[in-house]
Amino acid sequence: MSALKILVIPGSLRSGSLNAKLAAVVSYELAQADVEITRISLGDFPLPIYDGDLEKKSGVPKQAINLKRMIGSHHGVLIVTPEYNSSLPPLLKNAIDWVSRVQEGHEARGQVFRDRAFAIASASESRLGGTRCLEALRLVLSACRATVIPSQLALSFANDAYDDRDRLKHPADIGALQSMVKQLIDFSQHMM
Ligand SMILES: Cc1cc2nc3c(=O)[nH]c(=O)nc-3n(C[C@H](O)[C@H](O)[C@H](O)COP(=O)(O)O)c2cc1C
């Protein structure tokens, strides 16, 4: 059987991003389980703000098609995103909106969301750890008819969550991470 491939997408471009850091930590955990990881930056898929007139005039941008193909070449996807005003940041929402408009060959529009498992995680300096953003993201992905695994990771007090070797130091966080990773692998394997 070919290796299980998981795509990791941080929802922040910021240097020193707490979410990019968490994405790296979860990627390491996945790699320990022999999963083939691709970690991308949405900065490599620059997209205009979605506009129906633009789509009508020029079609879906090439970068949205590239991102859709990148997602489509993996069995599972992990999104690690900041919370902005209790929801998901425009960078991530815009990328999802554009990808949901891609239709290639015989597949249905937005089909790429339906054929693979998605896991969601968030890091925040606040006590809630981005929980409200995860609720919003789960709703958005569910609207795209994605399979979003039940386990999720909301890393609270993310500025104080790591030891001096950049590993999660609180047992509750480690447990949530391991449970999410295990479930993402299980769901992704079933969808291979
Ligand atoms: C516009 C804006 C809105 C924010 N709203 C929230 C929020 O609702 N909840 C929260 O926990 N943090 C909020 N934050 C703080 C972010 O969680 C914090 O900046 C975080 O470090 C961003 O993620 P990053 O480090 O991965 O870039 C907000 C930040 C910005 C810029």
CSV table of N, CA and C and ligand atoms in Angstrom, one decimal, residues 11-20 80-87 123-130 132, ligand 1:
chain,number,residue,atom,x,y,z
A,11,GLY,N,-2.9,28.6,8.7
A,11,GLY,CA,-3.8,29.7,8.2
A,11,GLY,C,-3.3,31.1,8.5
A,12,SER,N,-2.0,31.2,8.8
A,12,SER,CA,-1.3,32.5,9.0
A,12,SER,C,0.0,32.6,8.2
A,13,LEU,N,0.3,33.8,7.7
A,13,LEU,CA,1.5,34.0,7.0
A,13,LEU,C,2.5,34.7,7.9
A,14,ARG,N,2.1,35.1,9.1
A,14,ARG,CA,2.9,36.0,9.9
A,14,ARG,C,4.2,35.3,10.4
A,15,SER,N,5.3,36.0,10.3
A,15,SER,CA,6.6,35.5,10.8
A,15,SER,C,6.4,35.3,12.3
A,16,GLY,N,6.8,34.2,12.8
A,16,GLY,CA,6.6,33.9,14.3
A,16,GLY,C,5.2,33.5,14.6
A,17,SER,N,4.5,33.1,13.6
A,17,SER,CA,3.1,32.6,13.8
A,17,SER,C,3.0,31.5,14.8
A,18,LEU,N,2.0,31.7,15.8
A,18,LEU,CA,1.8,30.6,16.7
A,18,LEU,C,1.2,29.4,16.0
A,19,ASN,N,0.4,29.6,15.0
A,19,ASN,CA,-0.3,28.5,14.3
A,19,ASN,C,0.7,27.8,13.4
A,20,ALA,N,1.6,28.5,12.7
A,20,ALA,CA,2.6,27.8,11.9
A,20,ALA,C,3.5,27.0,12.9
A,80,VAL,N,-4.5,24.5,10.4
A,80,VAL,CA,-4.1,25.0,11.7
A,80,VAL,C,-4.2,26.6,11.6
A,81,THR,N,-5.3,27.1,12.2
A,81,THR,CA,-5.6,28.5,11.9
A,81,THR,C,-5.7,29.4,13.1
A,82,PRO,N,-5.4,30.7,12.9
A,82,PRO,CA,-5.7,31.6,14.0
A,82,PRO,C,-7.2,31.9,14.1
A,83,GLU,N,-7.6,32.5,15.2
A,83,GLU,CA,-8.9,33.0,15.4
A,83,GLU,C,-8.9,34.5,15.2
A,84,TYR,N,-9.7,35.0,14.3
A,84,TYR,CA,-9.9,36.4,14.2
A,84,TYR,C,-11.3,36.8,14.5
A,85,ASN,N,-11.5,37.6,15.5
A,85,ASN,CA,-12.9,38.1,15.9
A,85,ASN,C,-13.8,36.9,15.9
A,86,SER,N,-13.4,35.9,16.6
A,86,SER,CA,-14.3,34.7,16.8
A,86,SER,C,-14.5,33.8,15.6
A,87,SER,N,-13.8,34.1,14.5
A,87,SER,CA,-14.0,33.3,13.3
A,87,SER,C,-12.7,33.0,12.6
A,123,ALA,N,-4.3,27.8,17.5
A,123,ALA,CA,-3.5,28.2,18.6
A,123,ALA,C,-3.8,29.7,18.9
A,124,SER,N,-3.9,30.0,20.2
A,124,SER,CA,-4.2,31.4,20.5
A,124,SER,C,-3.6,31.6,21.9
A,125,GLU,N,-3.3,32.9,22.2
A,125,GLU,CA,-2.8,33.2,23.5
A,125,GLU,C,-3.9,33.3,24.5
A,126,SER,N,-5.2,33.2,24.1
A,126,SER,CA,-6.3,33.3,25.0
A,126,SER,C,-6.6,32.0,25.6
A,127,ARG,N,-7.5,32.0,26.6
A,127,ARG,CA,-7.9,30.8,27.3
A,127,ARG,C,-8.6,29.8,26.5
A,128,LEU,N,-9.4,30.4,25.5
A,128,LEU,CA,-10.3,29.5,24.7
A,128,LEU,C,-9.5,28.8,23.5
A,129,GLY,N,-8.3,29.3,23.2
A,129,GLY,CA,-7.4,28.7,22.3
A,129,GLY,C,-8.0,28.6,20.8
A,130,GLY,N,-8.9,29.5,20.5
A,130,GLY,CA,-9.4,29.6,19.1
A,130,GLY,C,-10.6,28.6,18.9
A,132,ARG,N,-13.8,29.1,19.1
A,132,ARG,CA,-14.9,29.7,18.3
A,132,ARG,C,-14.5,29.6,16.8
B,1,LIG,C1,-8.0,41.0,13.5
B,1,LIG,C2,-7.7,40.1,14.7
B,1,LIG,C3,-8.6,39.5,15.4
B,1,LIG,C4,-8.3,38.7,16.5
B,1,LIG,N1,-9.4,38.1,17.1
B,1,LIG,C5,-9.1,37.1,18.0
B,1,LIG,C6,-10.1,36.3,18.6
B,1,LIG,O1,-11.3,36.5,18.4
B,1,LIG,N2,-9.7,35.3,19.5
B,1,LIG,C7,-8.4,35.1,19.8
B,1,LIG,O2,-8.1,34.2,20.6
B,1,LIG,N3,-7.4,35.8,19.3
B,1,LIG,C8,-7.7,36.8,18.4
B,1,LIG,N4,-6.7,37.5,17.8
B,1,LIG,C9,-5.3,37.3,18.2
B,1,LIG,C10,-4.7,36.2,17.4
B,1,LIG,O3,-5.1,34.9,17.9
B,1,LIG,C11,-3.2,36.3,17.6
B,1,LIG,O4,-2.8,37.5,16.9
B,1,LIG,C12,-2.5,35.1,17.0
B,1,LIG,O5,-1.1,35.2,17.4
B,1,LIG,C13,-2.6,35.1,15.5
B,1,LIG,O6,-2.1,33.9,15.0
B,1,LIG,P1,-0.6,33.7,14.4
B,1,LIG,O7,0.3,33.9,15.5
B,1,LIG,O8,-0.6,32.3,13.9
B,1,LIG,O9,-0.4,34.7,13.3
B,1,LIG,C14,-7.0,38.4,16.8
B,1,LIG,C15,-6.0,39.0,16.0
B,1,LIG,C16,-6.3,39.8,15.0
B,1,LIG,C17,-5.2,40.5,14.2
